[in-house]
Structure formats: structure tokens, C-alpha cells
Amino acid sequence: MAFIHSLLVFLHLLGMAGIIAGFLMQVATDSIKAPKAILHSSLLQLVTGLVLVGLAEMGDGAVDHVKIGVKLVVAIAVTVVAVLNVRKPATRLGIIAGALAVLNVAVAVFWQ
């Protein structure tokens, strides 16, 4: 079970890195591949985050539901912005997705 948890955390962090990389790629080069990278990475983060919360709920530890709720709302917002960015690419949407991803990292790290 520890390996599965570590694998999910690894994939979750890769999703975050993909969102940030896609954001930087879209801002720096205005690449047409950047919106898809942001979308796929946001979906990876959303799915792995939900599975990680499910595993935490099955365990003995306490889960901060308010924190998880805030992170879920931000993750859904990133995904919605990513979908809009794929439909009609705009640097502004890439910046919003990147900023929301950084906000989600800040919530994860600083909310104790």
C-alpha cells in the first residue's frame, strides 16, 4: 500500500509540474501544444488527488475536509480553464491556469 501511495504522490507531482511547464511553454513560445499539456496535467492532478483523498479516508489518519474542499475547487478551476484554453488558446488562460496551480501548491504546503 505504501508503494501505491508513493506512486500516486509521484504522479500528482508530475501533474503539477506539467501544468507549470505548459504555462511557461505557452507564455514563452505560444506553442499550440501547451494548452493540451496543461489540460492533461490538470486531469492527472485531479484524478490522483481524488484517489489520494480516498486512500487517506480509508486509513486511520484524520483528513482536513475544508482544506481538501478548497484544493478540489481550485483543481476544478484549473481544469475548466485548461478546457477553455484548448478550445480557444489564449496566453491569458495559460497564465490563469499556472497561477491557480501555484495557489494549489501553496494551499497544500502552508495550510496546516
PDB file of N, CA and C in Angstrom:
ATOM      1  N   MET A   1       0.816  -1.193   0.000  1.00  0.00           N
ATOM      2  CA  MET A   1       0.000   0.000   0.000  1.00  0.00           C
ATOM      3  C   MET A   1       0.864   1.263   0.000  1.00  0.00           C
ATOM      4  N   ALA A   2       2.012   1.187   0.659  1.00  0.00           N
ATOM      5  CA  ALA A   2       2.917   2.339   0.697  1.00  0.00           C
ATOM      6  C   ALA A   2       3.439   2.652  -0.704  1.00  0.00           C
ATOM      7  N   PHE A   3       3.684   1.617  -1.504  1.00  0.00           N
ATOM      8  CA  PHE A   3       4.163   1.847  -2.868  1.00  0.00           C
ATOM      9  C   PHE A   3       3.095   2.546  -3.701  1.00  0.00           C
ATOM     10  N   ILE A   4       1.847   2.120  -3.565  1.00  0.00           N
ATOM     11  CA  ILE A   4       0.749   2.743  -4.320  1.00  0.00           C
ATOM     12  C   ILE A   4       0.596   4.204  -3.924  1.00  0.00           C
ATOM     13  N   HIS A   5       0.676   4.476  -2.638  1.00  0.00           N
ATOM     14  CA  HIS A   5       0.594   5.862  -2.165  1.00  0.00           C
ATOM     15  C   HIS A   5       1.741   6.691  -2.744  1.00  0.00           C
ATOM     16  N   SER A   6       2.952   6.159  -2.695  1.00  0.00           N
ATOM     17  CA  SER A   6       4.104   6.881  -3.237  1.00  0.00           C
ATOM     18  C   SER A   6       3.971   7.097  -4.740  1.00  0.00           C
ATOM     19  N   LEU A   7       3.467   6.104  -5.455  1.00  0.00           N
ATOM     20  CA  LEU A   7       3.264   6.235  -6.896  1.00  0.00           C
ATOM     21  C   LEU A   7       2.235   7.319  -7.200  1.00  0.00           C
ATOM     22  N   LEU A   8       1.159   7.359  -6.435  1.00  0.00           N
ATOM     23  CA  LEU A   8       0.133   8.382  -6.645  1.00  0.00           C
ATOM     24  C   LEU A   8       0.659   9.779  -6.340  1.00  0.00           C
ATOM     25  N   VAL A   9       1.436   9.918  -5.278  1.00  0.00           N
ATOM     26  CA  VAL A   9       2.041  11.214  -4.959  1.00  0.00           C
ATOM     27  C   VAL A   9       2.999  11.630  -6.076  1.00  0.00           C
ATOM     28  N   PHE A  10       3.779  10.688  -6.582  1.00  0.00           N
ATOM     29  CA  PHE A  10       4.701  10.944  -7.691  1.00  0.00           C
ATOM     30  C   PHE A  10       3.942  11.445  -8.915  1.00  0.00           C
ATOM     31  N   LEU A  11       2.853  10.760  -9.279  1.00  0.00           N
ATOM     32  CA  LEU A  11       2.054  11.171 -10.438  1.00  0.00           C
ATOM     33  C   LEU A  11       1.374  12.521 -10.190  1.00  0.00           C
ATOM     34  N   HIS A  12       0.949  12.753  -8.973  1.00  0.00           N
ATOM     35  CA  HIS A  12       0.319  14.021  -8.617  1.00  0.00           C
ATOM     36  C   HIS A  12       1.317  15.169  -8.798  1.00  0.00           C
ATOM     37  N   LEU A  13       2.540  14.962  -8.352  1.00  0.00           N
ATOM     38  CA  LEU A  13       3.576  15.992  -8.505  1.00  0.00           C
ATOM     39  C   LEU A  13       3.961  16.182  -9.966  1.00  0.00           C
ATOM     40  N   LEU A  14       3.973  15.100 -10.741  1.00  0.00           N
ATOM     41  CA  LEU A  14       4.226  15.234 -12.181  1.00  0.00           C
ATOM     42  C   LEU A  14       3.124  16.050 -12.850  1.00  0.00           C
ATOM     43  N   GLY A  15       1.890  15.865 -12.417  1.00  0.00           N
ATOM     44  CA  GLY A  15       0.788  16.664 -12.943  1.00  0.00           C
ATOM     45  C   GLY A  15       0.981  18.146 -12.659  1.00  0.00           C
ATOM     46  N   MET A  16       1.398  18.459 -11.446  1.00  0.00           N
ATOM     47  CA  MET A  16       1.659  19.854 -11.094  1.00  0.00           C
ATOM     48  C   MET A  16       2.787  20.422 -11.944  1.00  0.00           C
ATOM     49  N   ALA A  17       3.837  19.647 -12.125  1.00  0.00           N
ATOM     50  CA  ALA A  17       4.963  20.096 -12.945  1.00  0.00           C
ATOM     51  C   ALA A  17       4.534  20.293 -14.396  1.00  0.00           C
ATOM     52  N   GLY A  18       3.644  19.435 -14.886  1.00  0.00           N
ATOM     53  CA  GLY A  18       3.150  19.559 -16.249  1.00  0.00           C
ATOM     54  C   GLY A  18       2.328  20.818 -16.456  1.00  0.00           C
ATOM     55  N   ILE A  19       1.525  21.181 -15.457  1.00  0.00           N
ATOM     56  CA  ILE A  19       0.738  22.409 -15.559  1.00  0.00           C
ATOM     57  C   ILE A  19       1.666  23.617 -15.615  1.00  0.00           C
ATOM     58  N   ILE A  20       2.636  23.651 -14.714  1.00  0.00           N
ATOM     59  CA  ILE A  20       3.581  24.773 -14.678  1.00  0.00           C
ATOM     60  C   ILE A  20       4.407  24.810 -15.966  1.00  0.00           C
ATOM     61  N   ALA A  21       4.858  23.659 -16.444  1.00  0.00           N
ATOM     62  CA  ALA A  21       5.643  23.613 -17.683  1.00  0.00           C
ATOM     63  C   ALA A  21       4.802  24.066 -18.879  1.00  0.00           C
ATOM     64  N   GLY A  22       3.547  23.619 -18.934  1.00  0.00           N
ATOM     65  CA  GLY A  22       2.664  24.048 -20.010  1.00  0.00           C
ATOM     66  C   GLY A  22       2.406  25.544 -19.973  1.00  0.00           C
ATOM     67  N   PHE A  23       2.211  26.059 -18.774  1.00  0.00           N
ATOM     68  CA  PHE A  23       2.024  27.500 -18.596  1.00  0.00           C
ATOM     69  C   PHE A  23       3.241  28.264 -19.092  1.00  0.00           C
ATOM     70  N   LEU A  24       4.436  27.846 -18.677  1.00  0.00           N
ATOM     71  CA  LEU A  24       5.661  28.516 -19.112  1.00  0.00           C
ATOM     72  C   LEU A  24       5.874  28.376 -20.613  1.00  0.00           C
ATOM     73  N   MET A  25       5.556  27.216 -21.158  1.00  0.00           N
ATOM     74  CA  MET A  25       5.698  26.994 -22.594  1.00  0.00           C
ATOM     75  C   MET A  25       4.742  27.890 -23.375  1.00  0.00           C
ATOM     76  N   GLN A  26       3.523  28.042 -22.889  1.00  0.00           N
ATOM     77  CA  GLN A  26       2.561  28.878 -23.596  1.00  0.00           C
ATOM     78  C   GLN A  26       2.947  30.353 -23.513  1.00  0.00           C
ATOM     79  N   VAL A  27       3.436  30.788 -22.363  1.00  0.00           N
ATOM     80  CA  VAL A  27       3.824  32.186 -22.209  1.00  0.00           C
ATOM     81  C   VAL A  27       5.082  32.504 -23.031  1.00  0.00           C
ATOM     82  N   ALA A  28       6.056  31.603 -22.988  1.00  0.00           N
ATOM     83  CA  ALA A  28       7.335  31.881 -23.650  1.00  0.00           C
ATOM     84  C   ALA A  28       7.274  31.699 -25.163  1.00  0.00           C
ATOM     85  N   THR A  29       6.584  30.668 -25.636  1.00  0.00           N
ATOM     86  CA  THR A  29       6.647  30.354 -27.066  1.00  0.00           C
ATOM     87  C   THR A  29       5.296  30.410 -27.765  1.00  0.00           C
ATOM     88  N   ASP A  30       4.218  30.524 -27.011  1.00  0.00           N
ATOM     89  CA  ASP A  30       2.861  30.482 -27.562  1.00  0.00           C
ATOM     90  C   ASP A  30       2.646  29.216 -28.396  1.00  0.00           C
ATOM     91  N   SER A  31       3.182  28.107 -27.881  1.00  0.00           N
ATOM     92  CA  SER A  31       3.091  26.816 -28.557  1.00  0.00           C
ATOM     93  C   SER A  31       1.657  26.307 -28.585  1.00  0.00           C
ATOM     94  N   ILE A  32       1.293  25.659 -29.685  1.00  0.00           N
ATOM     95  CA  ILE A  32      -0.060  25.109 -29.777  1.00  0.00           C
ATOM     96  C   ILE A  32      -0.208  23.830 -28.956  1.00  0.00           C
ATOM     97  N   LYS A  33       0.911  23.260 -28.512  1.00  0.00           N
ATOM     98  CA  LYS A  33       0.862  22.044 -27.697  1.00  0.00           C
ATOM     99  C   LYS A  33       0.690  22.352 -26.217  1.00  0.00           C
ATOM    100  N   ALA A  34       0.957  23.578 -25.815  1.00  0.00           N
ATOM    101  CA  ALA A  34       0.909  23.941 -24.398  1.00  0.00           C
ATOM    102  C   ALA A  34      -0.476  23.751 -23.779  1.00  0.00           C
ATOM    103  N   PRO A  35      -1.567  24.194 -24.428  1.00  0.00           N
ATOM    104  CA  PRO A  35      -2.882  24.002 -23.795  1.00  0.00           C
ATOM    105  C   PRO A  35      -3.223  22.536 -23.535  1.00  0.00           C
ATOM    106  N   LYS A  36      -2.837  21.644 -24.444  1.00  0.00           N
ATOM    107  CA  LYS A  36      -3.107  20.222 -24.219  1.00  0.00           C
ATOM    108  C   LYS A  36      -2.271  19.678 -23.065  1.00  0.00           C
ATOM    109  N   ALA A  37      -1.037  20.158 -22.942  1.00  0.00           N
ATOM    110  CA  ALA A  37      -0.194  19.735 -21.819  1.00  0.00           C
ATOM    111  C   ALA A  37      -0.809  20.181 -20.499  1.00  0.00           C
ATOM    112  N   ILE A  38      -1.318  21.396 -20.473  1.00  0.00           N
ATOM    113  CA  ILE A  38      -1.962  21.903 -19.256  1.00  0.00           C
ATOM    114  C   ILE A  38      -3.213  21.083 -18.943  1.00  0.00           C
ATOM    115  N   LEU A  39      -4.012  20.791 -19.963  1.00  0.00           N
ATOM    116  CA  LEU A  39      -5.247  20.025 -19.752  1.00  0.00           C
ATOM    117  C   LEU A  39      -4.956  18.618 -19.234  1.00  0.00           C
ATOM    118  N   HIS A  40      -4.070  17.909 -19.894  1.00  0.00           N
ATOM    119  CA  HIS A  40      -3.776  16.536 -19.469  1.00  0.00           C
ATOM    120  C   HIS A  40      -3.151  16.508 -18.073  1.00  0.00           C
ATOM    121  N   SER A  41      -2.303  17.471 -17.793  1.00  0.00           N
ATOM    122  CA  SER A  41      -1.677  17.530 -16.468  1.00  0.00           C
ATOM    123  C   SER A  41      -2.701  17.871 -15.392  1.00  0.00           C
ATOM    124  N   SER A  42      -3.643  18.761 -15.709  1.00  0.00           N
ATOM    125  CA  SER A  42      -4.665  19.106 -14.711  1.00  0.00           C
ATOM    126  C   SER A  42      -5.586  17.924 -14.444  1.00  0.00           C
ATOM    127  N   LEU A  43      -5.900  17.167 -15.477  1.00  0.00           N
ATOM    128  CA  LEU A  43      -6.720  15.960 -15.273  1.00  0.00           C
ATOM    129  C   LEU A  43      -5.959  14.926 -14.447  1.00  0.00           C
ATOM    130  N   LEU A  44      -4.661  14.781 -14.709  1.00  0.00           N
ATOM    131  CA  LEU A  44      -3.839  13.857 -13.915  1.00  0.00           C
ATOM    132  C   LEU A  44      -3.848  14.277 -12.449  1.00  0.00           C
ATOM    133  N   GLN A  45      -3.681  15.560 -12.200  1.00  0.00           N
ATOM    134  CA  GLN A  45      -3.686  16.034 -10.817  1.00  0.00           C
ATOM    135  C   GLN A  45      -5.045  15.829 -10.155  1.00  0.00           C
ATOM    136  N   LEU A  46      -6.102  16.106 -10.874  1.00  0.00           N
ATOM    137  CA  LEU A  46      -7.447  15.962 -10.319  1.00  0.00           C
ATOM    138  C   LEU A  46      -7.728  14.506  -9.942  1.00  0.00           C
ATOM    139  N   VAL A  47      -7.429  13.593 -10.842  1.00  0.00           N
ATOM    140  CA  VAL A  47      -7.708  12.174 -10.588  1.00  0.00           C
ATOM    141  C   VAL A  47      -6.827  11.630  -9.464  1.00  0.00           C
ATOM    142  N   THR A  48      -5.532  11.896  -9.529  1.00  0.00           N
ATOM    143  CA  THR A  48      -4.652  11.367  -8.479  1.00  0.00           C
ATOM    144  C   THR A  48      -4.956  12.003  -7.128  1.00  0.00           C
ATOM    145  N   GLY A  49      -5.341  13.275  -7.126  1.00  0.00           N
ATOM    146  CA  GLY A  49      -5.713  13.925  -5.867  1.00  0.00           C
ATOM    147  C   GLY A  49      -6.935  13.276  -5.244  1.00  0.00           C
ATOM    148  N   LEU A  50      -7.925  12.989  -6.078  1.00  0.00           N
ATOM    149  CA  LEU A  50      -9.134  12.335  -5.557  1.00  0.00           C
ATOM    150  C   LEU A  50      -8.830  10.939  -5.023  1.00  0.00           C
ATOM    151  N   VAL A  51      -7.985  10.200  -5.717  1.00  0.00           N
ATOM    152  CA  VAL A  51      -7.621   8.857  -5.255  1.00  0.00           C
ATOM    153  C   VAL A  51      -6.822   8.943  -3.954  1.00  0.00           C
ATOM    154  N   LEU A  52      -5.917   9.917  -3.862  1.00  0.00           N
ATOM    155  CA  LEU A  52      -5.146  10.089  -2.627  1.00  0.00           C
ATOM    156  C   LEU A  52      -6.058  10.418  -1.448  1.00  0.00           C
ATOM    157  N   VAL A  53      -7.058  11.248  -1.662  1.00  0.00           N
ATOM    158  CA  VAL A  53      -8.002  11.564  -0.590  1.00  0.00           C
ATOM    159  C   VAL A  53      -8.799  10.316  -0.212  1.00  0.00           C
ATOM    160  N   GLY A  54      -9.193   9.533  -1.207  1.00  0.00           N
ATOM    161  CA  GLY A  54      -9.898   8.286  -0.914  1.00  0.00           C
ATOM    162  C   GLY A  54      -9.066   7.341  -0.080  1.00  0.00           C
ATOM    163  N   LEU A  55      -7.791   7.224  -0.423  1.00  0.00           N
ATOM    164  CA  LEU A  55      -6.898   6.369   0.370  1.00  0.00           C
ATOM    165  C   LEU A  55      -6.730   6.912   1.786  1.00  0.00           C
ATOM    166  N   ALA A  56      -6.633   8.244   1.914  1.00  0.00           N
ATOM    167  CA  ALA A  56      -6.492   8.842   3.245  1.00  0.00           C
ATOM    168  C   ALA A  56      -7.744   8.606   4.084  1.00  0.00           C
ATOM    169  N   GLU A  57      -8.903   8.667   3.441  1.00  0.00           N
ATOM    170  CA  GLU A  57     -10.163   8.412   4.160  1.00  0.00           C
ATOM    171  C   GLU A  57     -10.238   6.969   4.650  1.00  0.00           C
ATOM    172  N   MET A  58      -9.673   6.035   3.890  1.00  0.00           N
ATOM    173  CA  MET A  58      -9.706   4.629   4.296  1.00  0.00           C
ATOM    174  C   MET A  58      -8.718   4.340   5.414  1.00  0.00           C
ATOM    175  N   GLY A  59      -7.708   5.191   5.568  1.00  0.00           N
ATOM    176  CA  GLY A  59      -6.698   4.987   6.597  1.00  0.00           C
ATOM    177  C   GLY A  59      -7.171   5.469   7.953  1.00  0.00           C
ATOM    178  N   ASP A  60      -6.252   5.452   8.900  1.00  0.00           N
ATOM    179  CA  ASP A  60      -6.581   5.833  10.266  1.00  0.00           C
ATOM    180  C   ASP A  60      -6.397   7.318  10.532  1.00  0.00           C
ATOM    181  N   GLY A  61      -5.664   8.019   9.669  1.00  0.00           N
ATOM    182  CA  GLY A  61      -5.370   9.431   9.900  1.00  0.00           C
ATOM    183  C   GLY A  61      -6.564  10.333   9.656  1.00  0.00           C
ATOM    184  N   ALA A  62      -6.517  11.510  10.262  1.00  0.00           N
ATOM    185  CA  ALA A  62      -7.577  12.495  10.090  1.00  0.00           C
ATOM    186  C   ALA A  62      -7.370  13.248   8.773  1.00  0.00           C
ATOM    187  N   VAL A  63      -8.471  13.591   8.114  1.00  0.00           N
ATOM    188  CA  VAL A  63      -8.426  14.327   6.865  1.00  0.00           C
ATOM    189  C   VAL A  63      -9.089  15.680   7.082  1.00  0.00           C
ATOM    190  N   ASP A  64      -8.410  16.754   6.698  1.00  0.00           N
ATOM    191  CA  ASP A  64      -8.956  18.104   6.810  1.00  0.00           C
ATOM    192  C   ASP A  64      -9.857  18.352   5.602  1.00  0.00           C
ATOM    193  N   HIS A  65     -11.148  18.184   5.799  1.00  0.00           N
ATOM    194  CA  HIS A  65     -12.097  18.257   4.688  1.00  0.00           C
ATOM    195  C   HIS A  65     -12.213  19.660   4.102  1.00  0.00           C
ATOM    196  N   VAL A  66     -12.014  20.677   4.912  1.00  0.00           N
ATOM    197  CA  VAL A  66     -12.079  22.045   4.405  1.00  0.00           C
ATOM    198  C   VAL A  66     -10.904  22.288   3.453  1.00  0.00           C
ATOM    199  N   LYS A  67      -9.729  21.877   3.862  1.00  0.00           N
ATOM    200  CA  LYS A  67      -8.549  22.030   3.008  1.00  0.00           C
ATOM    201  C   LYS A  67      -8.724  21.249   1.707  1.00  0.00           C
ATOM    202  N   ILE A  68      -9.195  20.028   1.803  1.00  0.00           N
ATOM    203  CA  ILE A  68      -9.410  19.204   0.609  1.00  0.00           C
ATOM    204  C   ILE A  68     -10.461  19.854  -0.286  1.00  0.00           C
ATOM    205  N   GLY A  69     -11.497  20.420   0.308  1.00  0.00           N
ATOM    206  CA  GLY A  69     -12.528  21.101  -0.467  1.00  0.00           C
ATOM    207  C   GLY A  69     -11.980  22.308  -1.226  1.00  0.00           C
ATOM    208  N   VAL A  70     -11.147  23.086  -0.562  1.00  0.00           N
ATOM    209  CA  VAL A  70     -10.534  24.245  -1.217  1.00  0.00           C
ATOM    210  C   VAL A  70      -9.640  23.784  -2.359  1.00  0.00           C
ATOM    211  N   LYS A  71      -8.821  22.767  -2.101  1.00  0.00           N
ATOM    212  CA  LYS A  71      -7.940  22.256  -3.145  1.00  0.00           C
ATOM    213  C   LYS A  71      -8.733  21.674  -4.315  1.00  0.00           C
ATOM    214  N   LEU A  72      -9.856  21.029  -4.029  1.00  0.00           N
ATOM    215  CA  LEU A  72     -10.691  20.470  -5.089  1.00  0.00           C
ATOM    216  C   LEU A  72     -11.299  21.572  -5.956  1.00  0.00           C
ATOM    217  N   VAL A  73     -11.787  22.625  -5.317  1.00  0.00           N
ATOM    218  CA  VAL A  73     -12.360  23.742  -6.076  1.00  0.00           C
ATOM    219  C   VAL A  73     -11.302  24.375  -6.976  1.00  0.00           C
ATOM    220  N   VAL A  74     -10.105  24.570  -6.450  1.00  0.00           N
ATOM    221  CA  VAL A  74      -9.022  25.158  -7.254  1.00  0.00           C
ATOM    222  C   VAL A  74      -8.635  24.205  -8.383  1.00  0.00           C
ATOM    223  N   ALA A  75      -8.563  22.907  -8.107  1.00  0.00           N
ATOM    224  CA  ALA A  75      -8.211  21.929  -9.144  1.00  0.00           C
ATOM    225  C   ALA A  75      -9.263  21.887 -10.246  1.00  0.00           C
ATOM    226  N   ILE A  76     -10.523  21.974  -9.877  1.00  0.00           N
ATOM    227  CA  ILE A  76     -11.580  22.007 -10.886  1.00  0.00           C
ATOM    228  C   ILE A  76     -11.492  23.293 -11.699  1.00  0.00           C
ATOM    229  N   ALA A  77     -11.163  24.397 -11.044  1.00  0.00           N
ATOM    230  CA  ALA A  77     -10.999  25.664 -11.759  1.00  0.00           C
ATOM    231  C   ALA A  77      -9.846  25.573 -12.765  1.00  0.00           C
ATOM    232  N   VAL A  78      -8.742  24.949 -12.356  1.00  0.00           N
ATOM    233  CA  VAL A  78      -7.614  24.768 -13.281  1.00  0.00           C
ATOM    234  C   VAL A  78      -8.061  23.935 -14.485  1.00  0.00           C
ATOM    235  N   THR A  79      -8.806  22.876 -14.238  1.00  0.00           N
ATOM    236  CA  THR A  79      -9.269  22.008 -15.319  1.00  0.00           C
ATOM    237  C   THR A  79     -10.223  22.746 -16.256  1.00  0.00           C
ATOM    238  N   VAL A  80     -11.127  23.532 -15.713  1.00  0.00           N
ATOM    239  CA  VAL A  80     -12.054  24.305 -16.546  1.00  0.00           C
ATOM    240  C   VAL A  80     -11.298  25.311 -17.402  1.00  0.00           C
ATOM    241  N   VAL A  81     -10.349  26.013 -16.798  1.00  0.00           N
ATOM    242  CA  VAL A  81      -9.536  26.974 -17.555  1.00  0.00           C
ATOM    243  C   VAL A  81      -8.737  26.245 -18.632  1.00  0.00           C
ATOM    244  N   ALA A  82      -8.238  25.057 -18.320  1.00  0.00           N
ATOM    245  CA  ALA A  82      -7.475  24.284 -19.302  1.00  0.00           C
ATOM    246  C   ALA A  82      -8.356  23.865 -20.476  1.00  0.00           C
ATOM    247  N   VAL A  83      -9.588  23.464 -20.206  1.00  0.00           N
ATOM    248  CA  VAL A  83     -10.510  23.104 -21.286  1.00  0.00           C
ATOM    249  C   VAL A  83     -10.794  24.320 -22.159  1.00  0.00           C
ATOM    250  N   LEU A  84     -11.047  25.460 -21.536  1.00  0.00           N
ATOM    251  CA  LEU A  84     -11.273  26.682 -22.302  1.00  0.00           C
ATOM    252  C   LEU A  84     -10.050  27.053 -23.127  1.00  0.00           C
ATOM    253  N   ASN A  85      -8.874  26.817 -22.567  1.00  0.00           N
ATOM    254  CA  ASN A  85      -7.622  27.131 -23.257  1.00  0.00           C
ATOM    255  C   ASN A  85      -7.405  26.219 -24.460  1.00  0.00           C
ATOM    256  N   VAL A  86      -7.853  24.985 -24.385  1.00  0.00           N
ATOM    257  CA  VAL A  86      -7.730  24.071 -25.528  1.00  0.00           C
ATOM    258  C   VAL A  86      -8.712  24.489 -26.622  1.00  0.00           C
ATOM    259  N   ARG A  87      -9.910  24.861 -26.215  1.00  0.00           N
ATOM    260  CA  ARG A  87     -10.929  25.255 -27.199  1.00  0.00           C
ATOM    261  C   ARG A  87     -10.544  26.531 -27.943  1.00  0.00           C
ATOM    262  N   LYS A  88     -10.044  27.510 -27.195  1.00  0.00           N
ATOM    263  CA  LYS A  88      -9.638  28.783 -27.794  1.00  0.00           C
ATOM    264  C   LYS A  88      -8.369  29.241 -27.083  1.00  0.00           C
ATOM    265  N   PRO A  89      -7.192  28.821 -27.583  1.00  0.00           N
ATOM    266  CA  PRO A  89      -5.930  29.130 -26.900  1.00  0.00           C
ATOM    267  C   PRO A  89      -5.706  30.632 -26.705  1.00  0.00           C
ATOM    268  N   ALA A  90      -5.327  30.967 -25.493  1.00  0.00           N
ATOM    269  CA  ALA A  90      -5.006  32.351 -25.153  1.00  0.00           C
ATOM    270  C   ALA A  90      -3.959  32.335 -24.046  1.00  0.00           C
ATOM    271  N   THR A  91      -2.962  33.166 -24.202  1.00  0.00           N
ATOM    272  CA  THR A  91      -1.896  33.233 -23.201  1.00  0.00           C
ATOM    273  C   THR A  91      -2.467  33.564 -21.831  1.00  0.00           C
ATOM    274  N   ARG A  92      -3.485  34.422 -21.813  1.00  0.00           N
ATOM    275  CA  ARG A  92      -4.117  34.811 -20.548  1.00  0.00           C
ATOM    276  C   ARG A  92      -4.652  33.591 -19.809  1.00  0.00           C
ATOM    277  N   LEU A  93      -5.254  32.647 -20.527  1.00  0.00           N
ATOM    278  CA  LEU A  93      -5.789  31.441 -19.895  1.00  0.00           C
ATOM    279  C   LEU A  93      -4.662  30.559 -19.357  1.00  0.00           C
ATOM    280  N   GLY A  94      -3.552  30.481 -20.078  1.00  0.00           N
ATOM    281  CA  GLY A  94      -2.395  29.736 -19.586  1.00  0.00           C
ATOM    282  C   GLY A  94      -1.856  30.326 -18.301  1.00  0.00           C
ATOM    283  N   ILE A  95      -1.823  31.658 -18.242  1.00  0.00           N
ATOM    284  CA  ILE A  95      -1.347  32.340 -17.031  1.00  0.00           C
ATOM    285  C   ILE A  95      -2.286  32.059 -15.860  1.00  0.00           C
ATOM    286  N   ILE A  96      -3.586  32.087 -16.117  1.00  0.00           N
ATOM    287  CA  ILE A  96      -4.558  31.809 -15.050  1.00  0.00           C
ATOM    288  C   ILE A  96      -4.396  30.374 -14.542  1.00  0.00           C
ATOM    289  N   ALA A  97      -4.236  29.424 -15.457  1.00  0.00           N
ATOM    290  CA  ALA A  97      -4.057  28.025 -15.047  1.00  0.00           C
ATOM    291  C   ALA A  97      -2.784  27.862 -14.223  1.00  0.00           C
ATOM    292  N   GLY A  98      -1.705  28.498 -14.656  1.00  0.00           N
ATOM    293  CA  GLY A  98      -0.445  28.420 -13.909  1.00  0.00           C
ATOM    294  C   GLY A  98      -0.558  29.044 -12.533  1.00  0.00           C
ATOM    295  N   ALA A  99      -1.217  30.196 -12.448  1.00  0.00           N
ATOM    296  CA  ALA A  99      -1.379  30.868 -11.157  1.00  0.00           C
ATOM    297  C   ALA A  99      -2.238  30.035 -10.211  1.00  0.00           C
ATOM    298  N   LEU A 100      -3.291  29.432 -10.737  1.00  0.00           N
ATOM    299  CA  LEU A 100      -4.138  28.578  -9.898  1.00  0.00           C
ATOM    300  C   LEU A 100      -3.388  27.338  -9.424  1.00  0.00           C
ATOM    301  N   ALA A 101      -2.533  26.786 -10.279  1.00  0.00           N
ATOM    302  CA  ALA A 101      -1.733  25.626  -9.873  1.00  0.00           C
ATOM    303  C   ALA A 101      -0.770  26.001  -8.748  1.00  0.00           C
ATOM    304  N   VAL A 102      -0.159  27.174  -8.859  1.00  0.00           N
ATOM    305  CA  VAL A 102       0.741  27.636  -7.796  1.00  0.00           C
ATOM    306  C   VAL A 102      -0.054  27.882  -6.514  1.00  0.00           C
ATOM    307  N   LEU A 103      -1.259  28.429  -6.645  1.00  0.00           N
ATOM    308  CA  LEU A 103      -2.118  28.617  -5.474  1.00  0.00           C
ATOM    309  C   LEU A 103      -2.418  27.281  -4.808  1.00  0.00           C
ATOM    310  N   ASN A 104      -2.690  26.262  -5.599  1.00  0.00           N
ATOM    311  CA  ASN A 104      -2.978  24.933  -5.040  1.00  0.00           C
ATOM    312  C   ASN A 104      -1.763  24.362  -4.312  1.00  0.00           C
ATOM    313  N   VAL A 105      -0.590  24.585  -4.844  1.00  0.00           N
ATOM    314  CA  VAL A 105       0.644  24.150  -4.157  1.00  0.00           C
ATOM    315  C   VAL A 105       0.786  24.898  -2.840  1.00  0.00           C
ATOM    316  N   ALA A 106       0.517  26.210  -2.858  1.00  0.00           N
ATOM    317  CA  ALA A 106       0.625  26.994  -1.631  1.00  0.00           C
ATOM    318  C   ALA A 106      -0.355  26.504  -0.569  1.00  0.00           C
ATOM    319  N   VAL A 107      -1.573  26.173  -0.990  1.00  0.00           N
ATOM    320  CA  VAL A 107      -2.561  25.644  -0.037  1.00  0.00           C
ATOM    321  C   VAL A 107      -2.056  24.325   0.546  1.00  0.00           C
ATOM    322  N   ALA A 108      -1.507  23.465  -0.312  1.00  0.00           N
ATOM    323  CA  ALA A 108      -1.014  22.173   0.163  1.00  0.00           C
ATOM    324  C   ALA A 108       0.131  22.319   1.166  1.00  0.00           C
ATOM    325  N   VAL A 109       1.011  23.271   0.906  1.00  0.00           N
ATOM    326  CA  VAL A 109       2.214  23.407   1.747  1.00  0.00           C
ATOM    327  C   VAL A 109       1.943  24.198   3.025  1.00  0.00           C
ATOM    328  N   PHE A 110       1.234  25.317   2.890  1.00  0.00           N
ATOM    329  CA  PHE A 110       1.144  26.235   4.031  1.00  0.00           C
ATOM    330  C   PHE A 110      -0.095  26.025   4.905  1.00  0.00           C
ATOM    331  N   TRP A 111      -1.099  25.322   4.429  1.00  0.00           N
ATOM    332  CA  TRP A 111      -2.293  25.080   5.236  1.00  0.00           C
ATOM    333  C   TRP A 111      -2.017  23.876   6.126  1.00  0.00           C
ATOM    334  N   GLN A 112      -1.848  24.120   7.387  1.00  0.00           N
ATOM    335  CA  GLN A 112      -1.556  23.051   8.341  1.00  0.00           C
ATOM    336  C   GLN A 112      -2.778  22.784   9.105  1.00  0.00           C
TER     337      GLN A 112
END
